[in-house]
C-alpha positions as CSV (number, residue, x, y, z in Angstrom):
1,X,151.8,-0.6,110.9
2,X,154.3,1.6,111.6
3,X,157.6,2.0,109.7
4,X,159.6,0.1,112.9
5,X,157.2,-2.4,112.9
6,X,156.8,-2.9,108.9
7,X,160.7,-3.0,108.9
8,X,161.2,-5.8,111.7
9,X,158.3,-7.8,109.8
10,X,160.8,-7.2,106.5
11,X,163.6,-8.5,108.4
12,X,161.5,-11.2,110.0
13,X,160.4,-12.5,106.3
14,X,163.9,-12.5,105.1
15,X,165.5,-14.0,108.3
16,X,162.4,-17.3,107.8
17,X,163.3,-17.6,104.4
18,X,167.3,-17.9,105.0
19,X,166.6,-20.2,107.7
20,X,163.9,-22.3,105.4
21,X,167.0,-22.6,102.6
22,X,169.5,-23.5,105.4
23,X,167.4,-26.2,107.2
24,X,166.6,-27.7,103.8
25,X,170.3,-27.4,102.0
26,X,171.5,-30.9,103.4
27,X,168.5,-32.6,101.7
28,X,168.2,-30.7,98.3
29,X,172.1,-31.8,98.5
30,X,171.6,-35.6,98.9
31,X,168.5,-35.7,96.7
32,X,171.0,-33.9,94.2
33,X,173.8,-36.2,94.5
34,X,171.3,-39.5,94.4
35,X,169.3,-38.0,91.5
36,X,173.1,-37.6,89.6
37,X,174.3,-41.1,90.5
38,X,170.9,-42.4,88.9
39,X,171.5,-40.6,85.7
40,X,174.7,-42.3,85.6
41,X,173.5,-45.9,86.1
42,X,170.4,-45.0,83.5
43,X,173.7,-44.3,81.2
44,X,175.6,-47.1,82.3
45,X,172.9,-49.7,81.8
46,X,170.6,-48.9,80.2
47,X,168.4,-51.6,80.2
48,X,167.6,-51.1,83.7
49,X,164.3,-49.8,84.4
50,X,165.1,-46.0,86.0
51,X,161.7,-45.6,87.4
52,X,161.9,-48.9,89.0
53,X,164.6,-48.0,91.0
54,X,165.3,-44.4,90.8
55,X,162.2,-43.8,93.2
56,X,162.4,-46.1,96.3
57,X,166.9,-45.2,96.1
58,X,165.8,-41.3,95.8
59,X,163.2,-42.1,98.8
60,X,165.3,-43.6,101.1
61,X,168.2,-41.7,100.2
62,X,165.8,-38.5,101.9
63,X,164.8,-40.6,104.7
64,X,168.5,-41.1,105.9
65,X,169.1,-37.7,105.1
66,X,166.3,-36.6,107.4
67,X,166.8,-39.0,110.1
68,X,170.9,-38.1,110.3
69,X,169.8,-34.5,110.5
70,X,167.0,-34.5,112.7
71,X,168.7,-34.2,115.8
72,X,170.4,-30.7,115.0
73,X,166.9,-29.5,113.8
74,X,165.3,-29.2,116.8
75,X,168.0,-26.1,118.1
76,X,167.6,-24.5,115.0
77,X,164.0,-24.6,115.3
78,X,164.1,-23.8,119.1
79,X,166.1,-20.9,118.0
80,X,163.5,-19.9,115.1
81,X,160.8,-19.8,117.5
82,X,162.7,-17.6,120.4
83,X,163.4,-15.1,117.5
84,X,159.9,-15.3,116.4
85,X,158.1,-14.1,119.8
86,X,160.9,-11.0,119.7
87,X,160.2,-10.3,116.1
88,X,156.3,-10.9,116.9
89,X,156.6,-8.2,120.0
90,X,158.2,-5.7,118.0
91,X,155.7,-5.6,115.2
92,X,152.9,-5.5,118.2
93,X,155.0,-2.7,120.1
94,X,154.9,-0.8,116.9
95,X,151.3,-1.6,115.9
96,X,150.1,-0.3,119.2
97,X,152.4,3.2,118.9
């Protein structure tokens, strides 16, 4: 490749990545804040069983995550995949020069 077309796969990489970390943030979040608030009842009371309830809260906890944010997904993705075919004919324009 050359060094236009190494560079714009550089920046491609990086802007994936960002985009990756942004479209996941809102989940790590809730799974965060559901994972705390189960440390607290395992502190609290103790002689509940963690594992017996810690797994299906954490689970659904995601799944309304997910469902709440999968409508503003899809433009982010639509976006994702518009910058994709420009980064994609950029690296091709400078592969071929």
């Amino acid at each position: 490749l050359a060094a236009k077309g190494f560079g714009a796969l550089v920046a491609w990489g990086a802007t994936l990545f960002s985009t990756g970390l942004l479209l996941s943030m809102p989940l790590v979040a809730a799974l965060l804040i559901a994972n705390l608030a189960m440390g607290v009842l395992a502190r609290v009371a103790p002689q509940l069983n963690l594992f017996a309830v810690g797994f299906p809260v954490t689970i659904m906890a995601g799944f309304a995550v997910l469902t709440i944010s999968l409508p503003y997904i899809g433009s982010a993705l639509q976006q994702l995949f518009d910058q994709s075919f420009s980064a994609l004919h950029t690296v091709l324009r400078a592969a071929g020069a």
